CSV table of C-alpha atoms and ligand atoms in Angstrom, one decimal:
chain,number,residue,atom,x,y,z
A,1,UNK,CA,0.0,0.0,0.0
A,2,UNK,CA,1.1,3.6,-0.6
A,3,UNK,CA,1.6,5.6,2.6
A,4,UNK,CA,-1.4,7.7,1.7
A,5,UNK,CA,-3.7,4.7,1.3
A,6,UNK,CA,-2.3,3.2,4.4
A,7,UNK,CA,-3.2,6.4,6.3
A,8,UNK,CA,-6.7,6.4,5.0
A,9,UNK,CA,-7.2,2.8,6.0
A,10,UNK,CA,-5.8,3.5,9.4
A,11,UNK,CA,-8.2,6.4,9.8
A,12,UNK,CA,-11.1,4.2,8.8
A,13,UNK,CA,-10.1,1.6,11.2
A,14,UNK,CA,-9.9,4.2,14.0
A,15,UNK,CA,-13.3,5.5,13.1
A,16,UNK,CA,-15.0,2.1,12.9
A,17,UNK,CA,-13.3,0.9,16.1
A,18,UNK,CA,-14.6,4.0,17.9
A,19,UNK,CA,-18.1,3.4,16.8
A,20,UNK,CA,-18.0,-0.1,18.0
A,21,UNK,CA,-16.6,1.2,21.3
A,22,UNK,CA,-19.4,3.7,21.3
A,23,UNK,CA,-22.1,1.0,21.1
A,24,UNK,CA,-20.6,-1.2,23.8
A,25,UNK,CA,-20.1,1.9,25.9
A,26,UNK,CA,-23.9,1.8,26.6
A,27,UNK,CA,-23.4,-1.4,28.6
A,28,UNK,CA,-20.5,0.1,30.5
A,29,UNK,CA,-22.4,3.2,31.4
A,30,UNK,CA,-22.9,3.9,35.1
A,31,UNK,CA,-25.6,6.5,35.4
A,32,UNK,CA,-24.8,9.5,37.5
A,33,UNK,CA,-27.4,11.2,39.6
A,34,UNK,CA,-25.3,14.3,39.8
A,35,UNK,CA,-21.9,15.0,38.5
A,36,UNK,CA,-19.6,16.0,41.3
A,37,UNK,CA,-18.6,19.7,41.1
A,38,UNK,CA,-20.8,21.2,38.4
A,39,UNK,CA,-19.0,20.2,35.2
A,40,UNK,CA,-20.5,22.2,32.4
A,41,UNK,CA,-18.5,20.5,29.7
A,42,UNK,CA,-19.8,17.1,30.8
A,43,UNK,CA,-23.3,18.4,31.1
A,44,UNK,CA,-23.1,19.9,27.6
A,45,UNK,CA,-22.0,16.6,26.1
A,46,UNK,CA,-24.4,14.5,28.1
A,47,UNK,CA,-27.3,16.7,27.1
A,48,UNK,CA,-26.4,16.2,23.5
A,49,UNK,CA,-25.9,12.4,23.7
A,50,UNK,CA,-29.1,11.9,25.7
A,51,UNK,CA,-27.5,10.0,28.5
A,52,UNK,CA,-25.2,10.8,31.4
A,53,UNK,CA,-21.5,10.1,31.2
A,54,UNK,CA,-20.0,7.1,32.9
A,55,UNK,CA,-17.4,7.4,35.6
A,56,UNK,CA,-14.5,6.1,33.5
A,57,UNK,CA,-15.1,8.7,30.8
A,58,UNK,CA,-15.4,11.4,33.4
A,59,UNK,CA,-12.1,10.4,35.0
A,60,UNK,CA,-10.5,10.3,31.6
A,61,UNK,CA,-11.7,13.8,30.9
A,62,UNK,CA,-10.5,15.0,34.2
A,63,UNK,CA,-7.1,13.4,33.6
A,64,UNK,CA,-6.9,14.9,30.2
A,65,UNK,CA,-7.7,18.3,31.5
A,66,UNK,CA,-5.1,18.0,34.3
A,67,UNK,CA,-2.4,16.6,32.1
A,68,UNK,CA,-2.6,18.9,29.2
A,69,UNK,CA,-2.1,22.6,29.0
A,70,UNK,CA,-4.6,22.7,26.2
A,71,UNK,CA,-7.2,20.0,26.8
A,72,UNK,CA,-8.8,18.1,24.0
A,73,UNK,CA,-12.3,19.0,22.8
A,74,UNK,CA,-14.6,17.4,25.4
A,75,UNK,CA,-16.8,15.4,23.0
A,76,UNK,CA,-13.6,14.0,21.5
A,77,UNK,CA,-12.0,13.3,24.9
A,78,UNK,CA,-15.2,11.6,26.0
A,79,UNK,CA,-15.2,9.5,22.8
A,80,UNK,CA,-18.6,10.8,21.7
A,81,UNK,CA,-17.5,10.6,18.1
A,82,UNK,CA,-21.1,10.1,17.1
A,83,UNK,CA,-22.2,13.7,18.0
A,84,UNK,CA,-20.3,14.7,14.8
A,85,UNK,CA,-19.5,11.6,12.7
A,86,UNK,CA,-22.3,9.7,11.0
A,87,UNK,CA,-21.8,6.1,12.2
A,88,UNK,CA,-23.4,4.7,9.1
A,89,UNK,CA,-21.1,6.7,6.8
A,90,UNK,CA,-17.7,6.9,8.4
A,91,UNK,CA,-16.0,10.1,7.3
A,92,UNK,CA,-19.3,11.9,6.9
A,93,UNK,CA,-20.6,14.3,9.5
A,94,UNK,CA,-24.2,14.1,10.8
A,95,UNK,CA,-24.8,17.6,9.5
A,96,UNK,CA,-22.6,20.3,7.9
A,97,UNK,CA,-20.9,23.1,9.8
A,98,UNK,CA,-21.7,25.5,11.3
A,99,UNK,CA,-24.9,23.6,12.4
A,100,UNK,CA,-22.7,20.7,13.5
A,101,UNK,CA,-20.9,23.0,16.0
A,102,UNK,CA,-24.1,25.0,17.0
A,103,UNK,CA,-25.6,21.8,18.4
A,104,UNK,CA,-23.6,22.8,21.5
A,105,UNK,CA,-22.2,26.3,20.9
A,106,UNK,CA,-24.3,29.4,20.6
A,107,UNK,CA,-24.5,30.6,17.0
A,108,UNK,CA,-22.4,33.6,16.1
A,109,UNK,CA,-24.9,36.1,14.7
A,110,UNK,CA,-23.5,39.6,14.8
A,111,UNK,CA,-24.5,42.2,12.3
A,112,UNK,CA,-21.3,41.5,10.4
A,113,UNK,CA,-20.3,37.9,10.2
A,114,UNK,CA,-16.9,36.6,9.1
A,115,UNK,CA,-16.9,34.7,5.8
A,116,UNK,CA,-15.7,31.3,7.0
A,117,UNK,CA,-18.1,31.4,10.0
A,118,UNK,CA,-21.1,31.9,7.7
A,119,UNK,CA,-19.9,29.3,5.1
A,120,UNK,CA,-19.3,26.7,7.8
A,121,UNK,CA,-15.5,26.6,7.8
A,122,UNK,CA,-14.9,26.5,11.6
A,123,UNK,CA,-12.4,23.7,11.1
A,124,UNK,CA,-10.2,25.9,8.8
A,125,UNK,CA,-9.3,27.6,12.1
A,126,UNK,CA,-10.1,25.0,14.9
A,127,UNK,CA,-9.4,21.3,15.2
A,128,UNK,CA,-12.5,19.4,16.1
A,129,UNK,CA,-10.4,17.0,18.2
A,130,UNK,CA,-7.3,18.5,19.9
A,131,UNK,CA,-4.5,20.9,19.4
A,132,UNK,CA,-1.2,22.1,20.8
A,133,UNK,CA,-2.5,25.6,20.7
A,134,UNK,CA,-5.1,27.3,23.0
A,135,UNK,CA,-8.8,27.2,21.9
A,136,UNK,CA,-8.2,24.2,19.6
A,137,UNK,CA,-6.6,26.6,17.1
A,138,UNK,CA,-4.7,25.1,14.1
A,139,UNK,CA,-2.4,28.1,14.1
A,140,UNK,CA,-1.6,31.1,16.3
A,141,UNK,CA,-1.2,34.8,15.8
A,142,UNK,CA,-1.2,36.4,12.4
A,143,UNK,CA,-0.4,33.1,10.7
A,144,UNK,CA,-4.0,31.9,11.4
A,145,UNK,CA,-5.4,34.8,9.4
A,146,UNK,CA,-2.8,34.6,6.7
A,147,UNK,CA,-4.1,31.1,5.9
A,148,UNK,CA,-6.6,32.9,3.8
A,149,UNK,CA,-5.8,36.6,3.7
A,150,UNK,CA,-2.8,37.9,1.7
A,151,UNK,CA,-0.2,39.1,4.1
A,152,UNK,CA,1.5,41.5,1.7
A,153,UNK,CA,-1.8,43.3,0.9
A,154,UNK,CA,-3.0,43.5,4.5
A,155,UNK,CA,0.3,44.7,6.0
A,156,UNK,CA,0.6,47.4,3.3
A,157,UNK,CA,-2.6,49.3,4.3
A,158,UNK,CA,-2.4,52.4,6.5
A,159,UNK,CA,-4.3,50.8,9.4
A,160,UNK,CA,-2.0,47.8,9.4
A,161,UNK,CA,1.4,49.3,8.6
A,162,UNK,CA,2.5,49.6,12.2
A,163,UNK,CA,0.9,46.5,13.8
A,164,UNK,CA,4.2,44.6,14.0
A,165,UNK,CA,3.7,41.2,15.4
A,166,UNK,CA,0.4,41.9,17.2
A,167,UNK,CA,-2.1,39.2,16.7
A,168,UNK,CA,-5.0,40.3,14.4
A,169,UNK,CA,-7.4,39.4,17.2
A,170,UNK,CA,-6.2,42.4,19.3
A,171,UNK,CA,-8.4,44.5,17.0
A,172,UNK,CA,-10.7,42.1,15.1
A,173,UNK,CA,-13.1,39.5,16.5
A,174,UNK,CA,-12.4,36.2,14.6
A,175,UNK,CA,-16.1,35.3,14.3
A,176,UNK,CA,-17.9,38.6,13.6
A,177,UNK,CA,-19.5,41.4,15.5
A,178,UNK,CA,-21.7,44.5,15.3
A,179,UNK,CA,-19.0,46.8,14.0
A,180,UNK,CA,-17.8,46.9,10.5
A,181,UNK,CA,-14.7,44.6,10.0
A,182,UNK,CA,-15.6,43.0,13.4
A,183,UNK,CA,-13.4,45.6,15.1
A,184,UNK,CA,-13.4,45.1,18.9
B,1,HEC,C1,-17.0,18.1,17.4
B,1,HEC,C2,-17.2,17.2,16.3
B,1,HEC,C3,-16.3,16.0,16.2
B,1,HEC,C4,-16.1,15.0,17.1
B,1,HEC,C5,-16.7,14.9,18.5
B,1,HEC,C6,-15.2,14.0,16.5
B,1,HEC,N1,-14.8,14.4,15.3
B,1,HEC,FE1,-13.5,13.5,14.0
B,1,HEC,N2,-13.8,15.0,12.7
B,1,HEC,C7,-14.6,16.0,12.8
B,1,HEC,C8,-14.5,16.9,11.6
B,1,HEC,C9,-15.3,18.2,11.3
B,1,HEC,C10,-13.6,16.3,10.8
B,1,HEC,C11,-13.1,16.8,9.4
B,1,HEC,C12,-11.8,17.6,9.7
B,1,HEC,C13,-11.7,18.9,9.0
B,1,HEC,O1,-12.7,19.5,8.6
B,1,HEC,O2,-10.5,19.3,8.8
B,1,HEC,C14,-13.1,15.1,11.4
B,1,HEC,C15,-12.1,14.2,10.9
B,1,HEC,C16,-11.8,13.0,11.5
B,1,HEC,C17,-10.9,12.0,10.9
B,1,HEC,C18,-10.1,12.2,9.6
B,1,HEC,C19,-8.7,12.6,9.9
B,1,HEC,C20,-8.6,13.9,10.5
B,1,HEC,O3,-8.1,14.0,11.7
B,1,HEC,O4,-8.9,15.0,9.9
B,1,HEC,C21,-10.8,11.0,11.8
B,1,HEC,C22,-10.0,9.7,11.7
B,1,HEC,C23,-11.7,11.3,12.9
B,1,HEC,N3,-12.3,12.5,12.7
B,1,HEC,C24,-11.9,10.4,14.0
B,1,HEC,C25,-12.7,10.8,15.1
B,1,HEC,C26,-12.8,9.9,16.3
B,1,HEC,C27,-12.2,8.5,16.4
B,1,HEC,C28,-13.6,10.6,17.2
B,1,HEC,C29,-14.0,10.2,18.6
B,1,HEC,C30,-12.9,9.8,19.5
B,1,HEC,C31,-13.9,11.9,16.6
B,1,HEC,N4,-13.4,12.0,15.3
B,1,HEC,C32,-14.7,12.9,17.2
B,1,HEC,C33,-15.5,16.3,13.8
B,1,HEC,C34,-15.5,15.6,15.0
B,2,HEC,C1,-21.5,17.7,21.7
B,2,HEC,C2,-21.2,19.1,22.0
B,2,HEC,C3,-20.2,19.8,21.2
B,2,HEC,C4,-20.1,19.9,19.8
B,2,HEC,C5,-21.0,19.3,18.8
B,2,HEC,C6,-19.1,20.9,19.6
B,2,HEC,N1,-18.5,21.3,20.7
B,2,HEC,FE1,-16.9,22.6,21.0
B,2,HEC,N2,-17.0,22.3,23.0
B,2,HEC,C7,-17.9,21.6,23.7
B,2,HEC,C8,-17.7,21.7,25.1
B,2,HEC,C9,-18.4,21.0,26.2
B,2,HEC,C10,-16.6,22.6,25.2
B,2,HEC,C11,-15.9,23.0,26.5
B,2,HEC,C12,-16.8,24.1,27.2
B,2,HEC,C13,-16.6,25.4,26.5
B,2,HEC,O1,-15.5,25.9,26.3
B,2,HEC,O2,-17.7,26.0,26.2
B,2,HEC,C14,-16.2,23.0,23.9
B,2,HEC,C15,-15.2,23.9,23.6
B,2,HEC,C16,-14.8,24.3,22.3
B,2,HEC,C17,-13.8,25.3,22.0
B,2,HEC,C18,-13.0,26.0,23.1
B,2,HEC,C19,-11.8,25.2,23.6
B,2,HEC,C20,-11.1,25.9,24.6
B,2,HEC,O3,-10.0,25.4,24.9
B,2,HEC,O4,-11.6,26.9,25.2
B,2,HEC,C21,-13.8,25.4,20.7
B,2,HEC,C22,-12.8,26.3,19.9
B,2,HEC,C23,-14.8,24.5,20.1
B,2,HEC,N3,-15.4,23.9,21.2
B,2,HEC,C24,-15.0,24.4,18.8
B,2,HEC,C25,-16.0,23.6,18.2
B,2,HEC,C26,-16.2,23.4,16.8
B,2,HEC,C27,-15.4,24.1,15.7
B,2,HEC,C28,-17.2,22.5,16.7
B,2,HEC,C29,-17.8,21.9,15.4
B,2,HEC,C30,-16.8,21.3,14.5
B,2,HEC,C31,-17.7,22.1,18.0
B,2,HEC,N4,-16.9,22.8,18.9
B,2,HEC,C32,-18.7,21.2,18.3
B,2,HEC,C33,-18.9,20.8,23.1
B,2,HEC,C34,-19.2,20.7,21.8
B,3,HEC,C1,-10.9,32.8,11.2
B,3,HEC,C2,-10.6,31.8,12.2
B,3,HEC,C3,-11.8,31.2,13.0
B,3,HEC,C4,-13.0,30.7,12.5
B,3,HEC,C5,-13.4,30.5,11.0
B,3,HEC,C6,-13.7,30.3,13.6
B,3,HEC,N1,-13.1,30.6,14.8
B,3,HEC,FE1,-13.6,30.2,16.7
B,3,HEC,N2,-12.0,31.2,17.4
B,3,HEC,C7,-11.0,31.7,16.6
B,3,HEC,C8,-10.0,32.4,17.5
B,3,HEC,C9,-8.8,33.1,17.1
B,3,HEC,C10,-10.5,32.2,18.8
B,3,HEC,C11,-9.8,32.6,20.1
B,3,HEC,C12,-10.4,34.0,20.5
B,3,HEC,C13,-9.7,34.5,21.7
B,3,HEC,O1,-9.0,33.8,22.4
B,3,HEC,O2,-9.8,35.8,21.9
B,3,HEC,C14,-11.7,31.4,18.7
B,3,HEC,C15,-12.5,31.0,19.8
B,3,HEC,C16,-13.6,30.1,19.7
B,3,HEC,C17,-14.3,29.5,20.9
B,3,HEC,C18,-13.9,29.8,22.3
B,3,HEC,C19,-14.9,30.8,22.9
B,3,HEC,C20,-14.9,32.1,22.3
B,3,HEC,O3,-15.9,32.5,21.6
B,3,HEC,O4,-13.8,32.8,22.4
B,3,HEC,C21,-15.3,28.7,20.4
B,3,HEC,C22,-16.3,27.9,21.2
B,3,HEC,C23,-15.2,28.8,18.9
B,3,HEC,N3,-14.2,29.7,18.6
B,3,HEC,C24,-16.1,28.2,18.1
B,3,HEC,C25,-16.1,28.4,16.7
B,3,HEC,C26,-17.1,27.8,15.8
B,3,HEC,C27,-18.3,27.0,16.3
B,3,HEC,C28,-16.8,28.3,14.5
B,3,HEC,C29,-17.6,28.1,13.3
B,3,HEC,C30,-19.0,28.5,13.3
B,3,HEC,C31,-15.6,29.0,14.6
B,3,HEC,N4,-15.2,29.1,15.9
B,3,HEC,C32,-14.9,29.6,13.6
B,3,HEC,C33,-10.9,31.7,15.3
B,3,HEC,C34,-11.9,31.2,14.4
B,4,HEC,C1,-10.7,30.1,6.1
B,4,HEC,C2,-10.3,31.4,5.5
B,4,HEC,C3,-10.2,32.6,6.3
B,4,HEC,C4,-9.4,32.8,7.5
B,4,HEC,C5,-8.5,31.8,8.2
B,4,HEC,C6,-9.6,34.1,7.9
B,4,HEC,N1,-10.5,34.8,7.0
B,4,HEC,FE1,-11.1,36.7,7.2
B,4,HEC,N2,-12.3,36.4,5.6
B,4,HEC,C7,-12.4,35.3,4.9
B,4,HEC,C8,-13.5,35.4,3.9
B,4,HEC,C9,-13.9,34.3,2.9
B,4,HEC,C10,-14.0,36.7,4.0
B,4,HEC,C11,-15.1,37.4,3.2
B,4,HEC,C12,-14.7,37.8,1.9
B,4,HEC,C13,-14.3,39.3,1.9
B,4,HEC,O1,-15.1,40.1,2.3
B,4,HEC,O2,-13.2,39.6,1.6
B,4,HEC,C14,-13.2,37.3,5.1
B,4,HEC,C15,-13.4,38.6,5.5
B,4,HEC,C16,-12.7,39.2,6.6
B,4,HEC,C17,-12.9,40.6,7.0
B,4,HEC,C18,-13.9,41.6,6.4
B,4,HEC,C19,-13.3,42.1,5.1
B,4,HEC,C20,-14.3,43.1,4.4
B,4,HEC,O3,-13.8,43.7,3.5
B,4,HEC,O4,-15.4,43.2,4.9
B,4,HEC,C21,-12.0,40.8,8.0
B,4,HEC,C22,-11.8,42.1,8.8
B,4,HEC,C23,-11.3,39.6,8.2
B,4,HEC,N3,-11.7,38.6,7.3
B,4,HEC,C24,-10.4,39.4,9.2
B,4,HEC,C25,-9.8,38.2,9.5
B,4,HEC,C26,-8.9,37.9,10.7
B,4,HEC,C27,-8.6,39.0,11.7
B,4,HEC,C28,-8.6,36.6,10.6
B,4,HEC,C29,-7.8,35.8,11.6
B,4,HEC,C30,-8.3,35.8,13.0
B,4,HEC,C31,-9.2,36.0,9.4
B,4,HEC,N4,-9.9,37.0,8.8
B,4,HEC,C32,-9.0,34.7,9.0
B,4,HEC,C33,-11.7,34.1,5.0
B,4,HEC,C34,-10.8,33.9,6.1
B,5,HEC,C1,-4.2,47.8,15.5
B,5,HEC,C2,-5.5,47.2,15.2
B,5,HEC,C3,-5.5,46.3,14.0
B,5,HEC,C4,-4.8,45.1,13.9
B,5,HEC,C5,-3.8,44.5,14.9
B,5,HEC,C6,-5.3,44.5,12.7
B,5,HEC,N1,-6.2,45.2,12.1
B,5,HEC,FE1,-7.2,44.8,10.4
B,5,HEC,N2,-8.2,46.6,10.4
B,5,HEC,C7,-8.0,47.5,11.4
B,5,HEC,C8,-8.9,48.6,11.2
B,5,HEC,C9,-9.0,49.9,12.0
B,5,HEC,C10,-9.5,48.3,9.9
B,5,HEC,C11,-10.6,49.2,9.2
B,5,HEC,C12,-10.1,50.1,8.2
B,5,HEC,C13,-11.2,50.9,7.6
B,5,HEC,O1,-12.1,51.3,8.3
B,5,HEC,O2,-11.2,51.0,6.4
B,5,HEC,C14,-9.1,47.0,9.5
B,5,HEC,C15,-9.5,46.4,8.4
B,5,HEC,C16,-9.2,45.1,8.0
B,5,HEC,C17,-9.7,44.4,6.9
B,5,HEC,C18,-10.7,44.9,5.9
B,5,HEC,C19,-10.0,45.9,5.0
B,5,HEC,C20,-9.0,45.3,4.0
B,5,HEC,O3,-7.9,45.9,3.9
B,5,HEC,O4,-9.3,44.3,3.4
B,5,HEC,C21,-9.1,43.1,6.9
B,5,HEC,C22,-9.3,42.0,5.9
B,5,HEC,C23,-8.2,43.1,8.0
B,5,HEC,N3,-8.3,44.3,8.7
B,5,HEC,C24,-7.4,42.0,8.4
B,5,HEC,C25,-6.5,42.0,9.4
B,5,HEC,C26,-5.5,40.9,9.6
B,5,HEC,C27,-5.4,39.7,8.8
B,5,HEC,C28,-4.8,41.3,10.7
B,5,HEC,C29,-3.6,40.6,11.3
B,5,HEC,C30,-2.5,40.5,10.4
B,5,HEC,C31,-5.3,42.6,11.1
B,5,HEC,N4,-6.3,43.0,10.3
B,5,HEC,C32,-4.8,43.3,12.2
B,5,HEC,C33,-7.3,47.4,12.6
B,5,HEC,C34,-6.4,46.4,12.9
């Protein structure tokens, strides 16, 4: 097999294996009557999956949060792959973004919305699983914005000439807002 094909097969195996785990997980589930110390993340995931999380998964999430500076996305850490992936069609999502993400997150609906937010490209900036960077970001600082915006053009305009290394988000909200150009 070519490395690429091998990678795809590995990914499929990972997906299928997790769905199998997901099914047997029902049997493992110990129902909680109240999660110790209000855990909003767990509640959010539990609400979405229609059942409460079992103690093993809760411990795993707690360990993940304690061990990592930038914890994994809770539905991923809790192995709730099925809140996003369609178990019948591995590789496909149960619905397109941004609806996929708005199952749990409040919709961004400012007067001016950023292009990739409207078009459902949340994962052009965020990993849905985990990241070395804060907020599950794929890149940090100006590099995140220069994935799509042309650096030469932006940095040459009068309002940007003197920004140096400041992250674009010092002045712009990455999702949108009520001011033109989503200025803070
Ligand atoms: C919050 C939604 C969400 C959850 C939960 C989630 N995924 Fe994903 N996953 C995605 C999206 C969206 C993509 C497509 C990535 C992209 O757009 O770049 C993806 C891509 C993948 C891929 C393709 C390779 C890659 O990393 O891009 C694999 C494999 C995968 N997911 C496995 C899993 C497994 C296993 C779980 C559960 C442990 C899981 N995912 C949980 C949303 C999710
Ligand atoms: C099943 C519920 C669920 C879905 C679906 C979901 N999330 Fe989340 N997400 C959470 C929870 C719970 C948290 C942690 C609590 C919080 O920060 O609000 C979180 C946190 C985040 C964070 C902040 C991480 C941090 O370190 O502060 C980002 C970014 C994020 N999610 C992006 C996404 C994107 C993008 C999608 C769609 C691809 C998505 N989420 C879909 C439940 C979900
Ligand atoms: C252009 C890149 C970009 C896109 C596209 C994007 N985000 Fe973000 N997002 C960011 C950045 C940057 C932050 C961190 C903001 C900060 O720390 O001030 C963030 C933060 C977040 C957070 C943490 C809480 C908050 O609001 O600060 C969540 C949740 C989130 N994004 C979800 C989403 C979802 C859902 C989508 C798609 C509808 C999306 N993002 C699209 C760049 C993006
Ligand atoms: C995934 C691609 C992508 C990324 C990453 C991205 N943008 Fe955008 N951005 C767009 C698109 C598409 C538009 C809408 C097209 C347009 O108006 O030029 C847009 C529009 C804008 C606008 C409004 C422009 C106008 O003329 O109204 C601003 C401001 C902006 N982006 C800032 C940012 C900042 C700041 C970041 C980093 C946090 C960023 N963008 C990252 C794709 C992206
Ligand atoms: C010091 C604050 C500041 C920083 C930092 C900043 N901007 Fe801006 N940006 C502005 C202002 C102010 C405007 C509005 C100019 C106007 O009203 O015409 C603007 C406008 C824009 C526009 C729309 C006009 C155009 O030229 O297309 C885009 C896109 C944009 N900024 C992207 C970025 C990106 C990408 C970064 C990071 C490299 C960034 N900005 C960093 C203040 C800032």
